[in-house]
Short mmCIF file of C-alpha atoms in Angstrom, two decimals:
data_model
loop_
_atom_site.label_atom_id
_atom_site.label_comp_id
_atom_site.label_asym_id
_atom_site.label_seq_id
_atom_site.Cartn_x
_atom_site.Cartn_y
_atom_site.Cartn_z
CA PRO A 1 56.85 -109.16 -30.80
CA SER A 2 60.65 -109.23 -31.02
CA LEU A 3 62.91 -108.30 -28.13
CA HIS A 4 63.76 -105.10 -30.02
CA ASP A 5 60.11 -104.12 -30.28
CA GLN A 6 59.48 -104.97 -26.62
CA LEU A 7 62.40 -102.74 -25.61
CA PHE A 8 61.00 -99.68 -27.33
CA VAL A 9 57.47 -100.35 -26.14
CA ALA A 10 58.88 -100.38 -22.60
CA LEU A 11 60.88 -97.19 -23.21
CA ASP A 12 57.82 -95.49 -24.68
CA THR A 13 55.83 -96.49 -21.60
CA LEU A 14 58.51 -94.97 -19.36
CA GLY A 15 58.30 -91.79 -21.43
CA GLY A 16 54.61 -91.54 -20.64
CA LEU A 17 55.07 -91.55 -16.86
CA PRO A 18 54.29 -88.35 -14.92
CA ASN A 19 57.19 -85.88 -14.67
CA GLU A 20 57.57 -86.32 -10.92
CA VAL A 21 57.92 -90.08 -11.34
CA GLN A 22 60.47 -89.69 -14.15
CA ASN A 23 62.47 -87.27 -12.04
CA ALA A 24 62.47 -89.71 -9.11
CA VAL A 25 64.01 -92.46 -11.27
CA SER A 26 66.27 -90.18 -13.36
CA GLU A 27 69.50 -91.83 -12.22
CA GLN A 28 68.19 -95.27 -13.12
CA LEU A 29 66.94 -93.93 -16.46
CA ILE A 30 70.28 -92.44 -17.43
CA ALA A 31 72.10 -95.62 -16.37
CA GLY A 32 69.91 -97.66 -18.70
CA LEU A 33 70.16 -95.15 -21.54
CA SER A 34 73.95 -95.04 -21.18
CA LEU A 35 74.03 -98.80 -21.64
CA LEU A 36 71.72 -98.60 -24.67
CA LEU A 37 73.58 -95.76 -26.39
CA GLY A 38 77.03 -96.89 -25.35
CA GLN A 39 76.90 -100.59 -26.17
CA HIS A 40 73.76 -101.20 -28.21
CA ARG A 41 73.22 -98.05 -30.26
CA SER A 42 72.61 -100.11 -33.40
CA ALA A 43 69.33 -101.14 -31.78
CA ILE A 44 68.01 -97.62 -32.47
CA ARG A 45 67.00 -97.98 -36.10
CA SER A 46 64.44 -95.30 -36.88
CA SER A 47 63.62 -91.65 -36.26
CA THR A 48 60.74 -92.74 -34.02
CA GLU A 49 63.09 -94.78 -31.83
CA TRP A 50 65.49 -91.85 -31.60
CA LYS A 51 62.59 -89.63 -30.50
CA ILE A 52 61.66 -92.09 -27.75
CA THR A 53 65.28 -92.23 -26.58
CA TYR A 54 65.74 -88.46 -26.54
CA GLY A 55 62.38 -88.04 -24.82
CA LEU A 56 63.71 -90.07 -21.91
CA LEU A 57 67.00 -88.15 -21.91
CA ARG A 58 65.02 -84.93 -21.61
CA ALA A 59 63.32 -86.37 -18.53
CA THR A 60 66.70 -86.51 -16.75
CA ILE A 61 67.91 -82.94 -17.28
CA ALA A 62 66.27 -81.41 -14.18
CA HIS A 63 67.95 -83.95 -11.89
CA PRO A 64 71.33 -82.63 -10.59
CA ALA A 65 73.21 -85.94 -10.70
CA ALA A 66 71.51 -87.49 -13.73
CA SER A 67 71.83 -84.34 -15.86
CA LYS A 68 75.60 -84.38 -15.49
CA GLN A 69 75.66 -87.93 -16.86
CA THR A 70 73.26 -86.88 -19.61
CA LEU A 71 75.70 -84.20 -20.78
CA GLU A 72 78.55 -86.70 -20.79
CA LEU A 73 76.45 -89.11 -22.83
CA LEU A 74 75.51 -86.39 -25.34
CA ALA A 75 79.19 -85.43 -25.69
CA THR A 76 79.96 -89.05 -26.54
CA LEU A 77 77.24 -89.06 -29.21
CA ILE A 78 78.65 -85.89 -30.80
CA ASN A 79 82.02 -87.61 -31.16
CA ASP A 80 80.45 -90.73 -32.69
CA GLU A 81 81.57 -90.89 -36.31
CA SER A 82 78.56 -93.01 -37.23
CA LEU A 83 75.85 -90.78 -35.75
CA PRO A 84 72.97 -90.78 -38.27
CA VAL A 85 71.03 -87.76 -39.51
CA ASP A 86 67.94 -88.98 -37.63
CA ALA A 87 69.79 -88.47 -34.35
CA VAL A 88 70.70 -84.81 -34.87
CA GLU A 89 67.45 -82.97 -34.19
CA GLY A 90 66.78 -84.70 -30.87
CA LEU A 91 70.38 -84.24 -29.75
CA VAL A 92 70.17 -80.51 -30.37
CA MET A 93 66.77 -80.34 -28.67
CA VAL A 94 68.06 -81.90 -25.41
CA LEU A 95 71.10 -79.60 -25.33
CA ASN A 96 68.83 -76.61 -25.98
CA ASP A 97 66.58 -77.62 -23.07
CA ILE A 98 69.55 -77.93 -20.69
CA ALA A 99 70.70 -74.43 -21.61
CA ALA A 100 67.15 -73.08 -21.26
CA LEU A 101 66.94 -74.48 -17.71
CA ALA A 102 69.72 -72.15 -16.62
CA GLY A 103 67.76 -69.16 -17.91
CA ALA A 104 64.59 -70.35 -16.20
CA ALA A 105 66.48 -70.70 -12.92
CA VAL A 106 67.82 -67.14 -13.14
CA GLU A 107 64.34 -65.83 -13.85
CA LYS A 108 62.82 -67.77 -10.98
CA LYS A 109 65.37 -66.82 -8.34
CA ARG A 110 66.02 -63.32 -9.69
CA THR A 111 69.58 -63.58 -8.45
CA PRO A 112 72.39 -61.44 -9.92
CA HIS A 113 72.81 -62.30 -13.56
CA HIS A 114 76.57 -62.69 -13.39
CA ASN A 115 78.13 -64.69 -10.60
CA PRO A 116 81.86 -65.58 -10.62
CA THR A 117 81.01 -68.79 -8.71
CA ARG A 118 78.46 -70.07 -11.19
CA SER A 119 75.85 -72.50 -9.96
CA PRO A 120 75.98 -76.10 -11.28
CA LEU A 121 72.80 -75.42 -13.27
CA ILE A 122 74.39 -72.45 -15.06
CA GLU A 123 77.60 -74.41 -15.53
CA ARG A 124 75.63 -77.18 -17.22
CA GLY A 125 73.85 -74.59 -19.37
CA CYS A 126 77.16 -73.22 -20.61
CA THR A 127 78.44 -76.76 -21.22
CA ALA A 128 75.32 -77.51 -23.27
CA VAL A 129 75.96 -74.45 -25.46
CA ASP A 130 79.58 -75.53 -25.90
CA LEU A 131 78.36 -78.95 -27.05
CA LEU A 132 75.91 -77.32 -29.47
CA PHE A 133 78.89 -75.61 -31.08
CA LYS A 134 80.78 -78.91 -31.23
CA CYS A 135 77.87 -80.42 -33.15
CA CYS A 136 79.17 -78.51 -36.18
CA LYS A 137 81.94 -81.02 -36.68
CA PHE A 138 79.58 -83.77 -37.81
CA VAL A 139 77.80 -81.55 -40.37
CA PRO A 140 80.27 -82.16 -43.27
CA ARG A 141 80.22 -85.92 -42.66
CA ILE A 142 76.42 -86.11 -42.57
CA ALA A 143 76.16 -83.82 -45.61
CA ALA A 144 78.15 -86.39 -47.60
CA THR A 145 75.96 -89.37 -46.65
CA PRO A 146 73.04 -90.54 -48.80
CA SER A 147 70.60 -89.99 -45.91
CA GLY A 148 71.96 -86.51 -45.27
CA GLN A 149 71.59 -85.60 -48.93
CA ALA A 150 68.10 -87.07 -49.01
CA GLN A 151 66.83 -85.27 -45.90
CA GLY A 152 68.64 -82.01 -46.60
CA TRP A 153 70.59 -79.25 -44.85
CA ASN A 154 67.52 -78.07 -42.91
CA LYS A 155 67.44 -81.40 -41.07
CA TYR A 156 71.02 -81.71 -39.83
CA ALA A 157 72.54 -78.19 -39.81
CA LEU A 158 69.77 -75.62 -39.37
CA PRO A 159 68.66 -76.94 -35.93
CA ILE A 160 72.15 -76.17 -34.56
CA LEU A 161 71.97 -72.56 -35.76
CA ILE A 162 68.42 -72.11 -34.49
CA SER A 163 69.32 -73.39 -31.04
CA LEU A 164 72.39 -71.16 -30.73
CA SER A 165 70.27 -68.21 -31.86
CA HIS A 166 67.64 -68.99 -29.21
CA GLN A 167 70.24 -69.27 -26.46
CA SER A 168 71.71 -65.92 -27.50
CA VAL A 169 68.75 -64.29 -25.72
CA ASN A 170 68.84 -66.63 -22.71
CA PRO A 171 67.99 -64.71 -19.50
CA CYS A 172 71.17 -66.11 -17.92
CA ARG A 173 73.97 -63.76 -18.92
CA ASP A 174 76.73 -66.38 -18.83
CA VAL A 175 74.81 -68.76 -21.07
CA ARG A 176 73.72 -65.93 -23.38
CA HIS A 177 77.20 -64.49 -23.88
CA THR A 178 78.64 -67.97 -24.48
CA ALA A 179 75.90 -68.70 -27.01
CA ILE A 180 76.28 -65.54 -29.08
CA VAL A 181 80.04 -66.09 -29.39
CA PHE A 182 79.48 -69.64 -30.61
CA PHE A 183 76.58 -68.55 -32.82
CA GLN A 184 78.84 -66.14 -34.68
CA ARG A 185 81.61 -68.73 -35.01
CA THR A 186 79.13 -71.29 -36.31
CA LEU A 187 77.44 -68.94 -38.76
CA MET A 188 80.77 -67.85 -40.20
CA GLY A 189 82.56 -71.17 -39.82
CA PRO A 190 83.62 -73.52 -42.62
CA GLN A 191 81.38 -76.40 -41.58
CA ILE A 192 77.77 -75.28 -41.13
CA MET A 193 77.00 -74.63 -44.82
CA HIS A 194 78.19 -78.04 -46.04
CA GLY A 195 75.45 -79.40 -48.23
CA GLY A 196 73.92 -75.94 -48.55
CA GLY A 197 74.12 -72.98 -50.94
CA THR A 198 72.66 -69.52 -51.49
CA GLU A 199 69.20 -70.70 -50.53
CA GLN A 200 70.54 -72.02 -47.23
CA ILE A 201 72.34 -68.74 -46.51
CA VAL A 202 69.05 -66.87 -46.87
CA VAL A 203 67.28 -69.43 -44.69
CA ALA A 204 69.98 -69.09 -42.04
CA PHE A 205 69.53 -65.31 -41.92
CA HIS A 206 65.74 -65.40 -41.90
CA GLN A 207 65.42 -68.19 -39.33
CA THR A 208 68.34 -67.44 -37.01
CA VAL A 209 70.04 -64.04 -37.44
CA PHE A 210 67.02 -61.81 -38.06
CA PRO A 211 64.90 -63.43 -35.30
CA LEU A 212 67.78 -62.89 -32.85
CA ILE A 213 67.84 -59.16 -33.61
CA GLN A 214 64.06 -58.94 -33.42
CA ASP A 215 64.04 -60.71 -30.05
CA LEU A 216 66.68 -58.33 -28.69
CA LEU A 217 64.56 -55.37 -29.78
CA ASP A 218 61.65 -56.71 -27.71
CA PRO A 219 61.36 -54.70 -24.46
CA GLY A 220 60.19 -57.84 -22.66
CA VAL A 221 63.37 -59.70 -23.63
CA TYR A 222 65.53 -56.70 -22.75
CA ALA A 223 63.93 -56.62 -19.28
CA HIS A 224 65.43 -60.04 -18.50
CA ASP A 225 68.81 -58.37 -17.95
CA PRO A 226 68.62 -54.57 -18.15
CA LEU A 227 71.70 -53.94 -16.02
CA PRO A 228 75.03 -52.69 -17.49
CA GLY A 229 76.74 -55.46 -19.40
CA GLY A 230 73.42 -57.25 -19.87
CA MET A 231 71.09 -57.15 -22.85
CA SER A 232 72.63 -53.87 -24.00
CA GLU A 233 75.94 -55.70 -24.44
CA THR A 234 74.16 -58.56 -26.22
CA ARG A 235 72.54 -56.08 -28.61
CA LEU A 236 75.97 -54.64 -29.36
CA ARG A 237 77.40 -58.07 -30.10
CA ALA A 238 74.38 -59.01 -32.22
CA SER A 239 74.70 -55.87 -34.34
CA GLY A 240 78.30 -56.82 -35.10
CA LEU A 241 77.24 -60.37 -35.92
CA LEU A 242 74.56 -59.09 -38.31
CA CYS A 243 77.00 -56.92 -40.27
CA ARG A 244 79.92 -59.35 -40.24
CA GLY A 245 77.66 -62.25 -41.18
CA PHE A 246 76.35 -60.35 -44.20
CA LEU A 247 79.89 -59.51 -45.32
CA TYR A 248 81.01 -63.10 -44.84
CA TYR A 249 78.44 -64.33 -47.38
CA LEU A 250 78.69 -61.36 -49.72
CA ASP A 251 80.56 -63.24 -52.45
CA PRO A 252 78.28 -66.31 -52.71
CA LEU A 253 75.19 -64.09 -52.50
CA SER A 254 76.50 -61.93 -55.36
CA SER A 255 75.75 -64.76 -57.78
CA GLU A 256 72.08 -63.89 -57.25
CA PRO A 257 71.82 -60.06 -57.31
CA GLU A 258 68.10 -59.91 -56.49
CA THR A 259 68.55 -62.16 -53.46
CA LEU A 260 71.54 -60.11 -52.32
CA THR A 261 69.65 -56.82 -52.64
CA THR A 262 66.62 -58.13 -50.76
CA LEU A 263 68.76 -59.46 -47.92
CA TRP A 264 70.72 -56.19 -47.78
CA LEU A 265 67.52 -54.17 -47.41
CA ASP A 266 66.43 -56.47 -44.58
CA VAL A 267 69.80 -55.94 -42.87
CA LEU A 268 69.47 -52.15 -43.24
CA GLU A 269 66.01 -52.16 -41.69
CA LEU A 270 67.20 -54.08 -38.64
CA VAL A 271 70.34 -51.98 -38.30
CA GLU A 272 68.18 -48.85 -38.20
CA GLN A 273 65.92 -50.37 -35.54
CA LEU A 274 68.93 -51.36 -33.44
CA MET A 275 70.41 -47.89 -33.67
CA MET A 276 67.16 -46.25 -32.59
CA ALA A 277 66.44 -48.75 -29.79
CA ASP A 278 68.36 -46.62 -27.31
CA THR A 279 69.90 -43.38 -28.53
CA ARG A 280 71.78 -43.00 -25.24
CA SER A 281 73.63 -46.31 -25.43
CA GLN A 282 76.94 -47.29 -26.97
CA LEU A 283 74.94 -49.09 -29.64
CA TYR A 284 73.80 -45.76 -31.13
CA GLU A 285 77.40 -44.93 -32.01
CA ALA A 286 78.64 -48.45 -32.75
CA VAL A 287 76.00 -49.44 -35.32
CA PRO A 288 76.83 -46.68 -37.85
CA GLU A 289 80.52 -47.64 -37.61
CA SER A 290 79.70 -51.27 -38.38
CA LEU A 291 77.54 -50.17 -41.27
CA LYS A 292 80.31 -47.96 -42.68
CA ASN A 293 82.64 -50.96 -42.67
CA VAL A 294 80.07 -52.94 -44.64
CA LEU A 295 79.70 -50.11 -47.16
CA LEU A 296 83.48 -49.79 -47.60
CA VAL A 297 83.83 -53.48 -48.38
CA MET A 298 80.87 -53.40 -50.76
CA GLN A 299 82.24 -50.36 -52.57
CA ALA A 300 85.70 -51.93 -52.84
CA SER A 301 84.20 -55.06 -54.36
CA ALA A 302 82.07 -52.98 -56.76
CA ARG A 303 78.63 -54.45 -56.18
CA PRO A 304 76.62 -52.69 -58.91
CA THR A 305 73.27 -53.95 -57.69
CA LEU A 306 73.74 -52.13 -54.37
CA LYS A 307 75.08 -48.75 -55.52
CA ILE A 308 71.80 -46.89 -55.03
CA ASP A 309 71.37 -48.25 -51.53
CA GLN A 310 74.98 -47.44 -50.64
CA LYS A 311 74.48 -43.77 -51.60
CA LYS A 312 71.36 -43.54 -49.48
CA CYS A 313 73.07 -45.15 -46.51
CA SER A 314 76.17 -43.01 -46.85
CA GLY A 315 74.05 -39.89 -46.94
CA GLY A 316 72.10 -41.00 -43.89
CA GLY A 317 75.26 -41.63 -41.89
CA ASN A 318 76.85 -38.17 -42.46
#
């Protein structure tokens, strides 16, 4: 076998070691991976080889010193103008896992959810979410490549949205609030829909926005941070994201009236569930106001396919 093949057989063998062994050699692993990705990245030629590489990167994220280097290495990859589409999914996965570790730590220690002197683990979680947001900048470039066009928007853009949506219910308040801000910016940014269209807008809502609202309605998720400024605040932010996101894509969705109407009815259903989740909270008053703003914009733009629904909603809000 060639030297290239021997390298990835060796890396695959390292990936199969027990977790405790991988953790013990995390600093050596990240040193080797930094050399591979920094000076010999062209050696990674296939999706399988990227998976092996990211699998080893994931093995370093629980180690305090190695995980810091891992984040720096991932930031370098994001800025790499030649990063291929095969590298995106694994990159997002490692960042997602780093952010999730912060939530797991908060759950395990049951310490206060907001701490002005954030622990290094939470700091790394917030940095990982920030890097997830920065991934958006390579979406237009990848969308224009032959491999990006061949593999499709779901391969290089959707994973970013899904990860930010998942982290928007992270048990760690700092990570969660950072994620939902970046999720909204990404969803309504100019980059994420490159290479997509109406179909991708619907996919984005059904796989990222709607699941976020449904998760926040789950009493088990709410119990992760029931204190003032916790999940109640996240619900409030998510309700605004739901309405503003729908308005943002109102024009492109209008080219397909049936799709627009179906999505609107889904939005209405979730808005109602949010409003009734806690009739004593600020959300109960804020949701109807957000909905009125949506209705005003829709009426001003004269969406004929939604007139019946608008009358029903207006009547229900009086």
